[in-house]
PDB file of C-alpha atoms in Angstrom:
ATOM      1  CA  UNK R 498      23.622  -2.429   5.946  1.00 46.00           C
ATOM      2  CA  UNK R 499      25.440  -6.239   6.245  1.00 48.00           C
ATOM      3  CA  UNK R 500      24.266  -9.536   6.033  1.00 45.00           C
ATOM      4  CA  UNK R 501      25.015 -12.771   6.759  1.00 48.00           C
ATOM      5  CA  UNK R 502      26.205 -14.594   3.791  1.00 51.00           C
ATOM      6  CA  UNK R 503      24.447 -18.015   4.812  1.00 74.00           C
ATOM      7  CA  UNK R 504      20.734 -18.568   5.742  1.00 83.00           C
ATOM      8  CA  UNK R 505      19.059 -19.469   8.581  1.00 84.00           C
ATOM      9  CA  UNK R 506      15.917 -21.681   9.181  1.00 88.00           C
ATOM     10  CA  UNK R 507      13.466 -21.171  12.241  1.00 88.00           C
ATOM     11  CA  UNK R 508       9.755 -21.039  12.737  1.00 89.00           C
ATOM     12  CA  UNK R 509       7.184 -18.051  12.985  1.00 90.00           C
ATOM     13  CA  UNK R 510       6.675 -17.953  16.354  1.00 88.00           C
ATOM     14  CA  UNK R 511       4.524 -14.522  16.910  1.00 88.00           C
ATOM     15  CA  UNK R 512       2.321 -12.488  13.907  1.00 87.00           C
ATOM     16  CA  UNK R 513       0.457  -9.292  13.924  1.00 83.00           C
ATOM     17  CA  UNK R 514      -1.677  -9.432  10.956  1.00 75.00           C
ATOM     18  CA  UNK R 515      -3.052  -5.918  10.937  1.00 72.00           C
ATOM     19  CA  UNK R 516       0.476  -4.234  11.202  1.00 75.00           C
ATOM     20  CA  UNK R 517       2.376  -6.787   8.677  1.00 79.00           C
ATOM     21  CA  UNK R 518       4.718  -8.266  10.844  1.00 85.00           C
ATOM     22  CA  UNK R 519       6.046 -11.064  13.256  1.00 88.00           C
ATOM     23  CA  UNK R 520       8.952 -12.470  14.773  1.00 92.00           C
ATOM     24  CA  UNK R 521      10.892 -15.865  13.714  1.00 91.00           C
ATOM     25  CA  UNK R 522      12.213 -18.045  16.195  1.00 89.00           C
ATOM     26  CA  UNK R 523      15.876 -20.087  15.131  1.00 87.00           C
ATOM     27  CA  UNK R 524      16.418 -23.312  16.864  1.00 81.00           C
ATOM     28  CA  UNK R 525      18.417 -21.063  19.228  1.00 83.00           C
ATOM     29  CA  UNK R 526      15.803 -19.585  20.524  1.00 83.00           C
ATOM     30  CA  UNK R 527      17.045 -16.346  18.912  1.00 87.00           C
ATOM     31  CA  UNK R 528      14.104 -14.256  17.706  1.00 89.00           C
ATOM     32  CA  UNK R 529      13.962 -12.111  14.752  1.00 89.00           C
ATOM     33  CA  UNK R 530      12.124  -9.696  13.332  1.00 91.00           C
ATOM     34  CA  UNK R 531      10.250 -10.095   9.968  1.00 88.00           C
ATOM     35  CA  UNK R 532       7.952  -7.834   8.059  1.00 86.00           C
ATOM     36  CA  UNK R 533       5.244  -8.882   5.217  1.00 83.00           C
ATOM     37  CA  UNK R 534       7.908  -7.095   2.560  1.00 82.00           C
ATOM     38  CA  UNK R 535      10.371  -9.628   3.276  1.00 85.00           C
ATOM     39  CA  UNK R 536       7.824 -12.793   2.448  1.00 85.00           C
ATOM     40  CA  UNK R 537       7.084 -14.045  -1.532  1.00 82.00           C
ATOM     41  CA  UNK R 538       3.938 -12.944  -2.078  1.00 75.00           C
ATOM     42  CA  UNK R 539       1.063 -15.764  -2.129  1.00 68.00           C
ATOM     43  CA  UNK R 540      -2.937 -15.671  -1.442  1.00 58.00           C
ATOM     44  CA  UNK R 541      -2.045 -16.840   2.484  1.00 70.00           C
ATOM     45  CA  UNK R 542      -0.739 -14.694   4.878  1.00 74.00           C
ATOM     46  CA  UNK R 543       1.830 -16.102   6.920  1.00 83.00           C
ATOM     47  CA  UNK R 544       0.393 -18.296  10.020  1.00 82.00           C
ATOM     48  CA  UNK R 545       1.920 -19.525  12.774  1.00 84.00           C
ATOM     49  CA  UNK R 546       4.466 -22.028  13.196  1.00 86.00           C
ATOM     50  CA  UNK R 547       5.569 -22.275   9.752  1.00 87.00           C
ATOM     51  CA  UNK R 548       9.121 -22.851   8.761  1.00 89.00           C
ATOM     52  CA  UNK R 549      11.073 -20.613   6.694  1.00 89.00           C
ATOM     53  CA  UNK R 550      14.657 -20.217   5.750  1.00 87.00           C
ATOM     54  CA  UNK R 551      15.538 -16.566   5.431  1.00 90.00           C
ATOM     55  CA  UNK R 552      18.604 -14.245   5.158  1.00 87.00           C
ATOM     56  CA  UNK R 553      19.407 -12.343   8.626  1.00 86.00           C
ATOM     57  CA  UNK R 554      20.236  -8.387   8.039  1.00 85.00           C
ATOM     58  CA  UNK R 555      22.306  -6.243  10.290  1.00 83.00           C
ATOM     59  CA  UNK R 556      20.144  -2.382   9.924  1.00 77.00           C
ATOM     60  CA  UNK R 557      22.284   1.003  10.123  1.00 77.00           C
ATOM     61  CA  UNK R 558      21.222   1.425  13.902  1.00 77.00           C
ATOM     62  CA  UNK R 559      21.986  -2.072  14.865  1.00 77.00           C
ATOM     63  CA  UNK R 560      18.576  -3.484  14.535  1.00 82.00           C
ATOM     64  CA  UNK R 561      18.552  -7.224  13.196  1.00 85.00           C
ATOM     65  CA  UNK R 562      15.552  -8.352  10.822  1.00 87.00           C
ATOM     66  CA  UNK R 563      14.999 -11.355   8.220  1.00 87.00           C
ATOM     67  CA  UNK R 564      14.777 -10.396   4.489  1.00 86.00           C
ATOM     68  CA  UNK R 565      14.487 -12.791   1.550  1.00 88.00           C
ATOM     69  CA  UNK R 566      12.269 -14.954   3.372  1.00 88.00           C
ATOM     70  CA  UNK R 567      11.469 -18.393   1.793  1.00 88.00           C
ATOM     71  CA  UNK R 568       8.690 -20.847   2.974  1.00 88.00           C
ATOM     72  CA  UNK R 569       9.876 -24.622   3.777  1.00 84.00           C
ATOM     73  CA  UNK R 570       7.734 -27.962   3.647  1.00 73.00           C
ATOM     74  CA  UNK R 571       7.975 -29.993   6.805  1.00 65.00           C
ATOM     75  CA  UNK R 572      10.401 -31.726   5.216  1.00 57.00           C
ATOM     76  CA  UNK R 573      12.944 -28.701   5.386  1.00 56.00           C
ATOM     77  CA  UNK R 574      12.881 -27.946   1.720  1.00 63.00           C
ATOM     78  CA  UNK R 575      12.259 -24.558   0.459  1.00 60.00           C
ATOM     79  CA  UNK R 576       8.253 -24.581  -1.570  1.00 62.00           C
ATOM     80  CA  UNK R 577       7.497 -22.123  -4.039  1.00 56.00           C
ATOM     81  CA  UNK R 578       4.605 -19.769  -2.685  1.00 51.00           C
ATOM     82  CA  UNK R 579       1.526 -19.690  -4.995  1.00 50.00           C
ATOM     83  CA  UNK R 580       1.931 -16.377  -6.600  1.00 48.00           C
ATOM     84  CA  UNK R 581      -0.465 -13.247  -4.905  1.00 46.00           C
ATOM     85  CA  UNK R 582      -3.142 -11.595  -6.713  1.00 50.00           C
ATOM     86  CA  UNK R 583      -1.250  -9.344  -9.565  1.00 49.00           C
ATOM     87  CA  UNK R 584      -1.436  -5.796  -9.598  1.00 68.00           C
ATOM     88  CA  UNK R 585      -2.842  -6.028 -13.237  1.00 79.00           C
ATOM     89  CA  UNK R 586      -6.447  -4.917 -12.450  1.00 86.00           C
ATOM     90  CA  UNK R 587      -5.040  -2.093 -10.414  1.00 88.00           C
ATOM     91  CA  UNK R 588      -2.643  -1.185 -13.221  1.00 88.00           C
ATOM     92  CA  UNK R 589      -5.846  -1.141 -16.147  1.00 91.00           C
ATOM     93  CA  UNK R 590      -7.993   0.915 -13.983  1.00 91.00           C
ATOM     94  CA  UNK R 591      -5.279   3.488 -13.312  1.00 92.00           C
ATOM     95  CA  UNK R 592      -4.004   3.267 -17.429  1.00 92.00           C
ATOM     96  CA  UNK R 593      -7.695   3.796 -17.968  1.00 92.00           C
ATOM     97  CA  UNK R 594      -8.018   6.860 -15.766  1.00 92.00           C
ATOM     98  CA  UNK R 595      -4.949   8.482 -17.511  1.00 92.00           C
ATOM     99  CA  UNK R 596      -5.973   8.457 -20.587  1.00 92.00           C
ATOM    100  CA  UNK R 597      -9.731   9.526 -19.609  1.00 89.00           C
ATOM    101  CA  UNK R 598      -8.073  12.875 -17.294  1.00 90.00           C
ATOM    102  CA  UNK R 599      -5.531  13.687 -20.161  1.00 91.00           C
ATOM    103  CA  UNK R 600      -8.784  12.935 -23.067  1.00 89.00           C
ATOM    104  CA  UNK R 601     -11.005  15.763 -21.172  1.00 84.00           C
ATOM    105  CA  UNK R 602      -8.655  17.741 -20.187  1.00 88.00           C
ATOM    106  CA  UNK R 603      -7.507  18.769 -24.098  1.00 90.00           C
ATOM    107  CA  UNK R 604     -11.337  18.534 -24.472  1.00 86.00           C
ATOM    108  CA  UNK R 605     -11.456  21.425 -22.049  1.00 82.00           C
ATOM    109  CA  UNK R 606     -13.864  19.670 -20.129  1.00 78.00           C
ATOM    110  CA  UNK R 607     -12.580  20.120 -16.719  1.00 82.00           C
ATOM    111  CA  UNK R 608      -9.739  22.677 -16.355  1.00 86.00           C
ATOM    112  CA  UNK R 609      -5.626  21.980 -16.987  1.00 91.00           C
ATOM    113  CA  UNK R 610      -5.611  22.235 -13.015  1.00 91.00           C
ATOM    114  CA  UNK R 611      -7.613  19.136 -12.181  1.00 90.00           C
ATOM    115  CA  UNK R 612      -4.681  17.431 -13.676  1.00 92.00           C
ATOM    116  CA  UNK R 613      -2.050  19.136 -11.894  1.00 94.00           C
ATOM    117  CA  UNK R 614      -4.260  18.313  -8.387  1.00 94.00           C
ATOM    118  CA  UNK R 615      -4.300  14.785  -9.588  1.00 95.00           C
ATOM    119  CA  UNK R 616       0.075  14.959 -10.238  1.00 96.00           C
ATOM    120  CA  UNK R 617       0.831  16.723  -7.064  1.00 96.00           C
ATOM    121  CA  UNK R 618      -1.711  14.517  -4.712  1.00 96.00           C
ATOM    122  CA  UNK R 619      -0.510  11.467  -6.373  1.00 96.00           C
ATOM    123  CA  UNK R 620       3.528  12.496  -5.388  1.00 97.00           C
ATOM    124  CA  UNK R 621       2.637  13.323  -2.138  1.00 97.00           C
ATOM    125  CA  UNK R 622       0.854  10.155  -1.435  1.00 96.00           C
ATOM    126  CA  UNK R 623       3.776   8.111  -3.589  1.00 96.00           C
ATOM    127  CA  UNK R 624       6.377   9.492  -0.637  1.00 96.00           C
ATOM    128  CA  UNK R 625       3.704   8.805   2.175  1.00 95.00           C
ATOM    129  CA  UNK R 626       3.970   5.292   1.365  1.00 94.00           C
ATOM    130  CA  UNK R 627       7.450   4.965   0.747  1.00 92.00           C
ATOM    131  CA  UNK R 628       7.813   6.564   4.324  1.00 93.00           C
ATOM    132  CA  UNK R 629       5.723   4.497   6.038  1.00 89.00           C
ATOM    133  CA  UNK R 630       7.029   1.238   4.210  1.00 86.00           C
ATOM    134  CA  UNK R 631      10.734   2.501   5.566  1.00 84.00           C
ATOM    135  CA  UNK R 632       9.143   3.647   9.323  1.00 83.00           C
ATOM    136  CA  UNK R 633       6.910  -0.042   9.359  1.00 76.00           C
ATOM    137  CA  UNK R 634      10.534  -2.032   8.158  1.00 69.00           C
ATOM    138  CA  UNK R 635      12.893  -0.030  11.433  1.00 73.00           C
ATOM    139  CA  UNK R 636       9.876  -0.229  13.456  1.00 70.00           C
ATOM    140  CA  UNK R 637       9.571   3.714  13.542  1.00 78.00           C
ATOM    141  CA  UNK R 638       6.848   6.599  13.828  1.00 84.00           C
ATOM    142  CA  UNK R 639       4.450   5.408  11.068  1.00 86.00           C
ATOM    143  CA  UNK R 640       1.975   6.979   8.891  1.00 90.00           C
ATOM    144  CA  UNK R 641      -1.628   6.249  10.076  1.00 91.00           C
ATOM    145  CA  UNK R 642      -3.754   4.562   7.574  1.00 92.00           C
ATOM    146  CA  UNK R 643      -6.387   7.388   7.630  1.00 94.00           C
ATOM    147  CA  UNK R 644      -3.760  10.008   6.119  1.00 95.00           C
ATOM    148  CA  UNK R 645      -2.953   7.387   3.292  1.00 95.00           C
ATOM    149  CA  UNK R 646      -6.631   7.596   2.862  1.00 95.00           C
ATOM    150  CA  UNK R 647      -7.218  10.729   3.142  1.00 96.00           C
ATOM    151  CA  UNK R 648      -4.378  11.568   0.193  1.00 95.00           C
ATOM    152  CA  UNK R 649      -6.525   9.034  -2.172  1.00 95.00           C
ATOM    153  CA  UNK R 650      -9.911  10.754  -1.729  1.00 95.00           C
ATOM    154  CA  UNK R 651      -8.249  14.029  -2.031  1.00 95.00           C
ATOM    155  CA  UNK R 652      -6.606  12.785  -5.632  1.00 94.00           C
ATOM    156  CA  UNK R 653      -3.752  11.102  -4.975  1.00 95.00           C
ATOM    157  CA  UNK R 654      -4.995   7.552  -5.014  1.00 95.00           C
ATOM    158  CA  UNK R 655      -3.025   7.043  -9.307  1.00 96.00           C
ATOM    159  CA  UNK R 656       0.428   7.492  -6.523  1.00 95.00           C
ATOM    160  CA  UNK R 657      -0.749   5.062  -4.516  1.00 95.00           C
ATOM    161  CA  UNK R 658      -1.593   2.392  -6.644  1.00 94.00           C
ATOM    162  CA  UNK R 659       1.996   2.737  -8.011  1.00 94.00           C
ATOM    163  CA  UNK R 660       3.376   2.715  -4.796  1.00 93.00           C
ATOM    164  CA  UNK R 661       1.754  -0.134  -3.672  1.00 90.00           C
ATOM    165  CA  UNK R 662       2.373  -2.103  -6.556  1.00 87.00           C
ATOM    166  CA  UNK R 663       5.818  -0.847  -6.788  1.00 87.00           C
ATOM    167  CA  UNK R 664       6.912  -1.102  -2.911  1.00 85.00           C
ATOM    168  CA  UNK R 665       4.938  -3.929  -2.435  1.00 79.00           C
ATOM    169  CA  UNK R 666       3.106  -2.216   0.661  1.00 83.00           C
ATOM    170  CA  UNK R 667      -0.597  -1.912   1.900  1.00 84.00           C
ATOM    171  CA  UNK R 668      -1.167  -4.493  -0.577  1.00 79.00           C
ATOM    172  CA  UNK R 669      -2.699  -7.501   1.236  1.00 71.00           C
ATOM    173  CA  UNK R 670      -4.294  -6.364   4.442  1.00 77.00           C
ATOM    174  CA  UNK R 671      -8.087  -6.762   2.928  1.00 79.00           C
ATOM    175  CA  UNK R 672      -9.793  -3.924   5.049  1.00 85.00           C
ATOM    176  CA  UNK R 673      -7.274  -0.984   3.840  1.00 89.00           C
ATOM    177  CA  UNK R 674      -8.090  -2.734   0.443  1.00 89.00           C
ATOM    178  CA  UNK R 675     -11.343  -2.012   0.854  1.00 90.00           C
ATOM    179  CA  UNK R 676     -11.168   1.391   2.403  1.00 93.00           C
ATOM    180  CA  UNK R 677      -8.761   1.963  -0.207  1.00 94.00           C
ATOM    181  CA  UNK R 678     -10.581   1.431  -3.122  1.00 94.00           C
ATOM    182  CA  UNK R 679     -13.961   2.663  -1.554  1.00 94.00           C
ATOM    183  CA  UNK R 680     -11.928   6.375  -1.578  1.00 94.00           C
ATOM    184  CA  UNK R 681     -11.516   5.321  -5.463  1.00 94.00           C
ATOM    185  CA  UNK R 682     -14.236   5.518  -6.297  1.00 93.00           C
ATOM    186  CA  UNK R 683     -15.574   8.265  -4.356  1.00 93.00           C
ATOM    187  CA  UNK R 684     -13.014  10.275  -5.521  1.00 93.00           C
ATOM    188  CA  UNK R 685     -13.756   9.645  -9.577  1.00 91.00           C
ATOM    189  CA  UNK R 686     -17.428   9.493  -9.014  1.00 88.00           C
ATOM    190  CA  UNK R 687     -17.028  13.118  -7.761  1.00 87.00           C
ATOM    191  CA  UNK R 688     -15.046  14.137 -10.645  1.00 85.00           C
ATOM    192  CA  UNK R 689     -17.560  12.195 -13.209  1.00 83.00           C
ATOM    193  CA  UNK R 690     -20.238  14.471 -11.598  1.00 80.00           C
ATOM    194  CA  UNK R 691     -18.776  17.573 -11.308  1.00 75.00           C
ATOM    195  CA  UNK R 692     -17.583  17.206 -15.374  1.00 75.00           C
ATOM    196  CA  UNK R 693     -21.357  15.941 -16.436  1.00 71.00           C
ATOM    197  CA  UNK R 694     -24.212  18.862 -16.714  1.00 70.00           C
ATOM    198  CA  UNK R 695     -25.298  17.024 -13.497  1.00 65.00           C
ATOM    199  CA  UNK R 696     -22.366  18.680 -11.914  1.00 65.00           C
ATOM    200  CA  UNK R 697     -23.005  22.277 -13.204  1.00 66.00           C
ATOM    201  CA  UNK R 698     -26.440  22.079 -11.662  1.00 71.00           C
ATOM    202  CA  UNK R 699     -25.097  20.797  -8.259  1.00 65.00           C
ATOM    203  CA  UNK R 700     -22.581  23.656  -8.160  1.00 65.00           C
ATOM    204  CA  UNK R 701     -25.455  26.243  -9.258  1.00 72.00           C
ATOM    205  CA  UNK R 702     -27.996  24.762  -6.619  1.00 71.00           C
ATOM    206  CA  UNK R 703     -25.203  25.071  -4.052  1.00 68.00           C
ATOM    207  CA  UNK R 704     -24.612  28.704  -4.914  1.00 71.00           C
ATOM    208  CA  UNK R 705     -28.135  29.501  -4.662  1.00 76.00           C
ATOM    209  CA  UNK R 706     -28.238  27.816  -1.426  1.00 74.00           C
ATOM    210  CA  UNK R 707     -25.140  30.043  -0.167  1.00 71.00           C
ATOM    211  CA  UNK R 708     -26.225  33.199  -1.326  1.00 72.00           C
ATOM    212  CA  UNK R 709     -29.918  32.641  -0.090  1.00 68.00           C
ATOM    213  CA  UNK R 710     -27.943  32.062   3.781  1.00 63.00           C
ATOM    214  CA  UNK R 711     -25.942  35.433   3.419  1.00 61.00           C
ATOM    215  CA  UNK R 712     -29.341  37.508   2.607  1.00 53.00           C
TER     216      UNK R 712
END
């Protein structure tokens, strides 16, 4: 990929808050593309109109897009965004679940195989990100928000919360928050059952209730 060693200024003319991106208008009347990535992070979203000076990159398949985007005062000078919330809670609640999994698992209470389901899911959900990040960026195929989902509930959500920290992706859009962390804790509320003597007479009542439908 190749960029243009100076920066150019323009204004966001167009933004589509729910898929993270926009296009930026040069005094031109060029347009180009720019996705939430490329932005400092900050509480606001970006809104309309606002100037920004920004770095324009030339893509592998000859795609143009802003990166290093920086937000301007009316004044033309470049402002220093007001810093987004920190991943900090999201790290302490995954550091916390760590050590809990790897504490009851050389307890023996819950099998070495929980773990490993936790591992894999969490890889496989790392990659989903980092492929949807790269598809939502060239403006490709992209992973539905449902599948991310669906590969937190299913253990995998300790892969996304590095991912999202990490890639800086699916981190602001406030309903996939919530979705997001709704799966959380579905997902270890589940696993705090099944581990508690609660759990062991769920899993007996349900095999009761099985075997009384086969006779």
């Amino acid at each position: 990929m190749g960029s243009r060693s100076t920066r150019s200024e323009g204004a966001l003319a167009s933004w589509n808050d729910e898929r993270g991106f926009g296009f930026v208008t040069l005094e031109n009347g060029e347009r180009i593309f720019a996705h939430i990535s490329a932005f400092p992070p900050r509480d606001a979203r970006p809104t309309l109109g606002e100037r920004v000076s920004f770095a324009v990159e030339h893509t592998s398949d000859g795609k143009v897009r802003a990166r290093s985007i920086r937000y301007l005062s009316p004044s033309g000078r470049a402002v220093s965004a007001s810093p987004g919330k920190p991943g900090t809670m999201s790290y302490v609640v995954l550091g916390t679940f760590v050590v809990a999994i790897v504490v009851v698992t050389a307890m023996s209470a819950v099998p070495l195989w929980v773990a490993v389901v936790y591992l894999v899911a969490s890889i496989v959900s790392y990659i989903a990100y980092a492929i949807d990040k790269n598809a939502a960026q060239t403006r490709q195929w992209r992973v539905s928000e449902s599948a991310l989902l669906g590969l937190g509930l299913l253990g995998g959500w300790p892969g996304s919360i590095v991912a999202q920290q990490r890639l800086r992706h699916k981190t602001q859009k406030a309903s996939f928050r919530q979705a997001f962390w709704g799966t959380v804790v579905l997902n270890v509320l589940v696993l705090a059952i099944m581990t508690t003597p609660l759990g062991a007479r769920v899993l007996e009542l349900a095999r009761l209730l099985l075997s009384t439908n086969t006779t």
